[in-house]
Short mmCIF file of C-alpha atoms in Angstrom, two decimals:
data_model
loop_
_atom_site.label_atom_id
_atom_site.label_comp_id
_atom_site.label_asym_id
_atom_site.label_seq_id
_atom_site.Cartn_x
_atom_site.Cartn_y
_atom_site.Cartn_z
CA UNK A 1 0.00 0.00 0.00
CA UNK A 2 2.94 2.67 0.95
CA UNK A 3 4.71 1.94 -2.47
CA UNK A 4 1.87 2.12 -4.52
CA UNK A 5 1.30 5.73 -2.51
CA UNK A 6 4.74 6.86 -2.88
CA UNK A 7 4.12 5.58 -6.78
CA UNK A 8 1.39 7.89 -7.42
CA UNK A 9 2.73 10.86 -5.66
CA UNK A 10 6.03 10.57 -8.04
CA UNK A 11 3.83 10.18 -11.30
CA UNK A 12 1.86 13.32 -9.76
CA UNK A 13 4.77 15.19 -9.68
CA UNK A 14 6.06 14.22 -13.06
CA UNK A 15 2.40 15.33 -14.34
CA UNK A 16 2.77 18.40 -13.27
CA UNK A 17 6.25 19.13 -14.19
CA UNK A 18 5.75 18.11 -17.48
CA UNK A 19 3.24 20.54 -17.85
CA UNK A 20 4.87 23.28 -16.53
CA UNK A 21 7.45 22.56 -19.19
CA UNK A 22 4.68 22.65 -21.75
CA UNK A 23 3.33 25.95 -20.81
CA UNK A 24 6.68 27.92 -20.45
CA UNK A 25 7.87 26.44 -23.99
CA UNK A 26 4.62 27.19 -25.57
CA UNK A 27 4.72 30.95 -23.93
CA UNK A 28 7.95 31.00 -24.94
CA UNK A 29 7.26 30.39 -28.52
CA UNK A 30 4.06 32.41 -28.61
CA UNK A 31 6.28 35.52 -27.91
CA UNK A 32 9.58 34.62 -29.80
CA UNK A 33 6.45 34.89 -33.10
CA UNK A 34 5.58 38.18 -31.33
CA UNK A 35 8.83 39.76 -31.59
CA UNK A 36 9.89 38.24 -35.20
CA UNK A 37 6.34 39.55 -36.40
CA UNK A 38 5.52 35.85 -37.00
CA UNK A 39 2.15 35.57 -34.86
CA UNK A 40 0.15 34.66 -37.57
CA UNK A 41 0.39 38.42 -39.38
CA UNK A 42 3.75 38.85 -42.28
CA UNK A 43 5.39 42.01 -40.44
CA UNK A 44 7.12 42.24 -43.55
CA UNK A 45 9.00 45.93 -42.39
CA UNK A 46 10.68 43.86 -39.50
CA UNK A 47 12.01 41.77 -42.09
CA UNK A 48 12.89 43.70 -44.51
CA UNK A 49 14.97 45.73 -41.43
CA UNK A 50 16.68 43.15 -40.22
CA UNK A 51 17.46 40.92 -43.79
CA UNK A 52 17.05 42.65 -46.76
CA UNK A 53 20.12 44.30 -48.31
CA UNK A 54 19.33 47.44 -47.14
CA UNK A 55 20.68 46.57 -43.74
CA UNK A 56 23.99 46.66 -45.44
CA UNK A 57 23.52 50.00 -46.84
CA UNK A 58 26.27 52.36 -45.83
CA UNK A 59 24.22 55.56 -46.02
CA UNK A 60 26.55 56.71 -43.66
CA UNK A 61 30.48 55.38 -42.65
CA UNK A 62 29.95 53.40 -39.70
CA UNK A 63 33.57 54.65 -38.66
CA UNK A 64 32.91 58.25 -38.73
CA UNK A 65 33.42 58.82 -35.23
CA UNK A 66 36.80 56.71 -35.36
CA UNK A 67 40.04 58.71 -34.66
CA UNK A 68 43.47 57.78 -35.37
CA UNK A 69 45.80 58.93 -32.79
CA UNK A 70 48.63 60.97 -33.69
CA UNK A 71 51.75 58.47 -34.31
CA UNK A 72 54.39 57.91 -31.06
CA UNK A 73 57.63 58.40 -32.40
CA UNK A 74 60.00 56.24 -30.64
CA UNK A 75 63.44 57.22 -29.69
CA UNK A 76 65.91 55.52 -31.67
CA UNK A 77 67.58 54.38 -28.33
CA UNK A 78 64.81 52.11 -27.95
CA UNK A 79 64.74 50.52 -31.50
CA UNK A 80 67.42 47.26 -31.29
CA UNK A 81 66.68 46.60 -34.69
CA UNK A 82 64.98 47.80 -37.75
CA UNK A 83 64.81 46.72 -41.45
CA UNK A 84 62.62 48.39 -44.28
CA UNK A 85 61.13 46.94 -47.40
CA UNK A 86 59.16 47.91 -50.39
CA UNK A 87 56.30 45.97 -51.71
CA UNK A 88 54.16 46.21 -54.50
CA UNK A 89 50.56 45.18 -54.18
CA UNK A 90 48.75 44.19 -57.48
CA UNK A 91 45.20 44.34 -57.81
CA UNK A 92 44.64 41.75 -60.20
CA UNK A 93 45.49 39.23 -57.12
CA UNK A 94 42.17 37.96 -55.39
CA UNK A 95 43.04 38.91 -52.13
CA UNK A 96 43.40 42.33 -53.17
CA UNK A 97 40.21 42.78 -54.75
CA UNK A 98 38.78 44.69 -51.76
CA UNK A 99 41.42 47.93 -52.55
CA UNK A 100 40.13 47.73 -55.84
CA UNK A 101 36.24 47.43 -55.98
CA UNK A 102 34.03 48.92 -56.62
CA UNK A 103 35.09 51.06 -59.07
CA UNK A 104 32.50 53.10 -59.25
CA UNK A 105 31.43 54.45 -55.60
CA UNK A 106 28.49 52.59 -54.41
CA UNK A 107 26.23 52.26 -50.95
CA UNK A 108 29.12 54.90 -49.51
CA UNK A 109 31.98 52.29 -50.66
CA UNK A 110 34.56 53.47 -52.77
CA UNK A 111 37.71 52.22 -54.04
CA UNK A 112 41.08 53.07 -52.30
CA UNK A 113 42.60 55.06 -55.40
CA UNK A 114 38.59 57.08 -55.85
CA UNK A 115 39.68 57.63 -51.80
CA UNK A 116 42.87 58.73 -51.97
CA UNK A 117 42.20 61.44 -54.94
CA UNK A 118 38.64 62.97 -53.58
CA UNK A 119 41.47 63.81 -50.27
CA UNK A 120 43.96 65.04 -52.54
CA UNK A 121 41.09 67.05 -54.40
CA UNK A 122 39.77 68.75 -50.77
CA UNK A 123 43.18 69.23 -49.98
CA UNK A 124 43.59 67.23 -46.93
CA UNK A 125 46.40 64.93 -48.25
CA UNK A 126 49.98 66.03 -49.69
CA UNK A 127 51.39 64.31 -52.30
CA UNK A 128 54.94 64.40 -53.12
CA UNK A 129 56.81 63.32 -56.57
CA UNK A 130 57.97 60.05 -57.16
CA UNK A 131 61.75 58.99 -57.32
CA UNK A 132 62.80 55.62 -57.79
CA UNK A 133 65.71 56.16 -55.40
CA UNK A 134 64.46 57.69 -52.29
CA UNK A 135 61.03 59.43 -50.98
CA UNK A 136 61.73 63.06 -50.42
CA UNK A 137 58.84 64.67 -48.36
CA UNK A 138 60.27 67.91 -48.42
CA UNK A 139 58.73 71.17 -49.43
CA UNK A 140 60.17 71.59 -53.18
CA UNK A 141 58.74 67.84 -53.69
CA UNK A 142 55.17 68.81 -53.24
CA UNK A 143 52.99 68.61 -56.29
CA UNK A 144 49.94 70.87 -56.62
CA UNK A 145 46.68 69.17 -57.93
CA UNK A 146 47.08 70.75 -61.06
CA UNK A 147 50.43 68.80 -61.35
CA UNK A 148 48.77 65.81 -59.50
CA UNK A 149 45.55 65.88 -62.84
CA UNK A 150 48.84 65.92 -65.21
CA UNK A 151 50.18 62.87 -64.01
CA UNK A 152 46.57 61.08 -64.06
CA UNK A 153 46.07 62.03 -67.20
CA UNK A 154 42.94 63.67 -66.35
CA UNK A 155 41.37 66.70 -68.62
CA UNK A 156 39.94 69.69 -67.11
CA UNK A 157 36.90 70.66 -68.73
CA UNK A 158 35.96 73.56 -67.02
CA UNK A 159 37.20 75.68 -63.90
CA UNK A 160 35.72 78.73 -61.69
CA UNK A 161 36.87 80.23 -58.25
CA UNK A 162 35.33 80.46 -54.63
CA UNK A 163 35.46 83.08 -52.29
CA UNK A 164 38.59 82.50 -51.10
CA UNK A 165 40.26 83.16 -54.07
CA UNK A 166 40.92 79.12 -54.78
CA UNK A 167 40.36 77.11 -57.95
CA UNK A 168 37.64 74.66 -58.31
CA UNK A 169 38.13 72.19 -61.04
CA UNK A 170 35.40 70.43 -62.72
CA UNK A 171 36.08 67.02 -63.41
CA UNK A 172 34.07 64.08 -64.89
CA UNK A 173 34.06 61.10 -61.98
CA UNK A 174 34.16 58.98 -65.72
CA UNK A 175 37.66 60.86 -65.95
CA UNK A 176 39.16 59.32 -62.73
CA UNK A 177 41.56 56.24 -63.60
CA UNK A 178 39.74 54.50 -60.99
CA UNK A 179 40.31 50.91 -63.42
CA UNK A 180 43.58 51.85 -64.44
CA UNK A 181 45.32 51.88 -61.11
CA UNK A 182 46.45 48.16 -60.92
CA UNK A 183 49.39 48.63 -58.45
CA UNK A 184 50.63 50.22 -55.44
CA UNK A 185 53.97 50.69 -54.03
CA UNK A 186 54.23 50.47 -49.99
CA UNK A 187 57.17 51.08 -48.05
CA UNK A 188 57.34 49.26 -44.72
CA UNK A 189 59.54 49.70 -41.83
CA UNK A 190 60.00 46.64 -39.68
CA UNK A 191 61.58 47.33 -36.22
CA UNK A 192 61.98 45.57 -32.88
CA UNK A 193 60.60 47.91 -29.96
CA UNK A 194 62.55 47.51 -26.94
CA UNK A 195 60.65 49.38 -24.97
CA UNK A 196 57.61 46.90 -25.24
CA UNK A 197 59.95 43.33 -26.60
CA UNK A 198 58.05 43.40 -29.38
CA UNK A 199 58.05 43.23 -32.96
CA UNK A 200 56.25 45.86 -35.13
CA UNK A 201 55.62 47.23 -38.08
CA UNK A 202 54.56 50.69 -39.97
CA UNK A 203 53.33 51.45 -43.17
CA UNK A 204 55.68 54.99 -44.05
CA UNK A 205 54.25 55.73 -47.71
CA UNK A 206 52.43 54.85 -50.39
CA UNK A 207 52.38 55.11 -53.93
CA UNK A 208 49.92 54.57 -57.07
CA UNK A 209 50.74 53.29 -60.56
CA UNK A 210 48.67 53.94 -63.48
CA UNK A 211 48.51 51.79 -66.38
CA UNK A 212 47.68 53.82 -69.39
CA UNK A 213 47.72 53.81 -73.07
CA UNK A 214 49.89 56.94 -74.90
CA UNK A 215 48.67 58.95 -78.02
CA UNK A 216 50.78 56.33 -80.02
CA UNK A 217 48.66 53.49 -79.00
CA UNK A 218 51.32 51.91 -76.78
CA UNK A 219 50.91 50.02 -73.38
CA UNK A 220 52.18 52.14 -71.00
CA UNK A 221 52.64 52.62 -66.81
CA UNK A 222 53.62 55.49 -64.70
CA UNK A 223 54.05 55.74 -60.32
CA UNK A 224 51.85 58.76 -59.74
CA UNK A 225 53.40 59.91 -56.35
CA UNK A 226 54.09 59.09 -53.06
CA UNK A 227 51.52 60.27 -49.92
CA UNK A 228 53.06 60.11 -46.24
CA UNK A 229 50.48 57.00 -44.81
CA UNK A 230 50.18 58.66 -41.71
CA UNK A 231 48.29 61.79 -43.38
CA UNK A 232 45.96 58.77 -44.89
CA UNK A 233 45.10 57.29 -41.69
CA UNK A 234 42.54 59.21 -40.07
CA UNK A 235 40.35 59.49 -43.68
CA UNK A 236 40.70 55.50 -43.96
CA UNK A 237 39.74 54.83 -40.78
CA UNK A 238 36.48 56.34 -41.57
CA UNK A 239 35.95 54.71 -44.96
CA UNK A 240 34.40 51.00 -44.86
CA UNK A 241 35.21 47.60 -47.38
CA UNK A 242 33.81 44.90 -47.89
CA UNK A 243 36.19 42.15 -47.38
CA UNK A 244 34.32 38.61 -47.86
CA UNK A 245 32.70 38.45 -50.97
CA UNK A 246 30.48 36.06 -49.16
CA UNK A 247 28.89 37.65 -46.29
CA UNK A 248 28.25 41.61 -47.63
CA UNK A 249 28.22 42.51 -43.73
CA UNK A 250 31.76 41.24 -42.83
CA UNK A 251 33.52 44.68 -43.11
CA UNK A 252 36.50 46.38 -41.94
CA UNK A 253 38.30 49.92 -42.45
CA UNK A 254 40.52 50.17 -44.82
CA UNK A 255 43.37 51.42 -41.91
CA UNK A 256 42.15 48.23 -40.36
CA UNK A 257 42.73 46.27 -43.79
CA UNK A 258 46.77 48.02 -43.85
CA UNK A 259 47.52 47.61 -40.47
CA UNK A 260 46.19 43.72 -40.26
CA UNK A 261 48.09 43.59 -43.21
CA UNK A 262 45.18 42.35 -45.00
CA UNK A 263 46.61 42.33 -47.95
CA UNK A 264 49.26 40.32 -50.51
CA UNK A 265 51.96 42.38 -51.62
CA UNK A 266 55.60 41.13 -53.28
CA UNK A 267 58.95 42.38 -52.13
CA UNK A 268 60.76 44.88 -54.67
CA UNK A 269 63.66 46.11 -52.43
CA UNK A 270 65.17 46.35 -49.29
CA UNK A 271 67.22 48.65 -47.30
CA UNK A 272 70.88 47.97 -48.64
CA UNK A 273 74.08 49.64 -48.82
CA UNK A 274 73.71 49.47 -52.77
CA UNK A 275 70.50 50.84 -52.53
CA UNK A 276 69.83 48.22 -55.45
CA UNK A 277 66.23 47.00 -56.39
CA UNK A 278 66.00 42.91 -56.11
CA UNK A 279 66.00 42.86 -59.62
CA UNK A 280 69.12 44.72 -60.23
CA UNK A 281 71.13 41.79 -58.54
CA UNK A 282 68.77 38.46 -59.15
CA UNK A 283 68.55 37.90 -62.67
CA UNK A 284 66.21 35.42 -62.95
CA UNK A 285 62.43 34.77 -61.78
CA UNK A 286 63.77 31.87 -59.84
CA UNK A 287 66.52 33.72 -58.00
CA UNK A 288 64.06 36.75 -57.44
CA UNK A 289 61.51 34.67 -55.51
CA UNK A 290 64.78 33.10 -53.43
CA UNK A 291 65.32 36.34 -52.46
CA UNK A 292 62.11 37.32 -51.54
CA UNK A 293 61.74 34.10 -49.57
CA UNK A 294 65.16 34.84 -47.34
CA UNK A 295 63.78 38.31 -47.04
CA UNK A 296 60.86 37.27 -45.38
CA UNK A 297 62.11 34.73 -43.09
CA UNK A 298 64.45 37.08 -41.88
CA UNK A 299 61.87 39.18 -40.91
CA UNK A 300 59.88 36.46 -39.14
CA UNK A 301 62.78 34.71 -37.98
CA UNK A 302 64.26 37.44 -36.19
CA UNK A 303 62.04 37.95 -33.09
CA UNK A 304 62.69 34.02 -32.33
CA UNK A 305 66.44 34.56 -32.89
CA UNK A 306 66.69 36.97 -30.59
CA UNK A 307 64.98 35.24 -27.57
CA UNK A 308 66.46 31.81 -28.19
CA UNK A 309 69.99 32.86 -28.15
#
């Protein structure tokens, strides 16, 4: 008699667990439909909201409000060591793509060359002219934008001036060599911090080349000038990409894309007493990627090196 008791107490208890259970998952339910407008009625603005392209819209950057501290300079007393290297990135490689779409601006995206010349345009950027030897960033190196339309090729059609007294130039956004900027040239400093035991790296300068075609018909290419990266900084912090062409929301500055070194770009030259480009001294493809190989590893290798021995 007391087990068959105890028996129907437990299955009384069970019952009413169980329904308990029931309730809370059906109330639970019941408002998860309220909230995704699924109670019967298509909310079809909530969806539209939270799905639709539109969500992806960049109507405004979402990095507007990012600032870019000024850069620390370090005292050379705390730099143990410190190599630099020049890389060109192409934008025909894949993982590039993002510096180089779209090239027409789009949903507040634009392209980092359309970027780099509407600064240049409102005067916010300097751009100096481009030497194969050395980057001068002094005074008598600065080009106007006059000089810097010359060197893109680009036609004025029409000018006028403001109140100020300073020239407005009409140009075409058609006009702006937007495709025919398949390269940049970096220059990258590599240094060991002792203050911090760390190794870092710095992005000094950067430099467009145009691909064009002359008024003889030939195949031509031209480096445009070099701008100081730090002057860059603050404007690409602001400006978004798109860097998985699967998921349209996966999106990143493009100072994040530079400093996560986001980005494939080949070894031209390093620092050397010669001052000699890789191919001035390699000869052959083979021997160039050798070269670019030891380059790198001694880059990598050198933060291990110094702690093991």
């Amino acid at each position: 008699m007391k087990r068959f008791t105890i028996i129907s107490i437990f299955a009384i208890l069970l019952t009413g667990i169980f329904a308990q259970k029931t309730k809370a998952s059906s109330d639970y339910n019941m408002s998860s439909k309220e909230d995704c407008g699924c109670n019967g009625q298509s909310d079809n603005t909530s969806a539209q909201n939270t799905y639709s392209q539109d969500a992806i819209v960049f109507e405004e950057s979402p990095f507007k409000d990012i600032d870019v501290p000024a850069p620390q300079e370090r005292s050379i007393d705390n730099v143990l060591w410190k190599k630099t290297i020049w890389r060109i990135i192409d934008m025909r490689e894949q993982a590039n793509f993002p510096l180089y779409y779209p090239l027409t601006e789009s949903n507040g995206r634009k392209n980092l060359f359309l970027t780099i010349f509407e600064l240049l345009e409102e005067g916010k950027v300097t751009a100096y002219k481009y030497q194969e030897d050395k980057e001068d960033f002094s005074e008598e190196n600065k080009l106007t934008f006059e000089q810097i339309m010359a060197t893109t090729k680009i036609d004025v059609y029409e000018t006028s001036t403001d109140e100020e007294g300073n020239t407005i130039y009409q140009i075409n956004s058609v006009d702006i060599p937007n495709k025919e900027v398949l390269k940049y040239y970096i220059k990258e400093v590599w240094y060991y911090d002792g203050m911090e035991s760390c190794m870092k790296t710095k992005i000094a300068a950067i430099a467009p080349q145009l691909y064009y075609t002359d008024d003889d018909g030939k195949s031509n290419k031209e480096v445009l000038f070099w701008i100081p990266f730090d002057q860059l900084r603050p404007y690409l912090a602001q400006q978004p990409v798109v860097i998985n062409n699967k998921n349209s929301t996966a999106f990143i500055s493009y100072d994040d894309l530079f400093q996560k070194r986001r980005y494939i770009g080949h070894i031209y030259k390093e620092d050397n007493i010669q001052n000699r480009a890789i191919i001035e001294y390699c000869k052959t493809p083979e021997e160039v990627h050798r070269e670019q190989a030891r380059i790198e590893n001694e880059i990598l290798n050198f933060e291990f090196d110094l702690w093991e021995y």
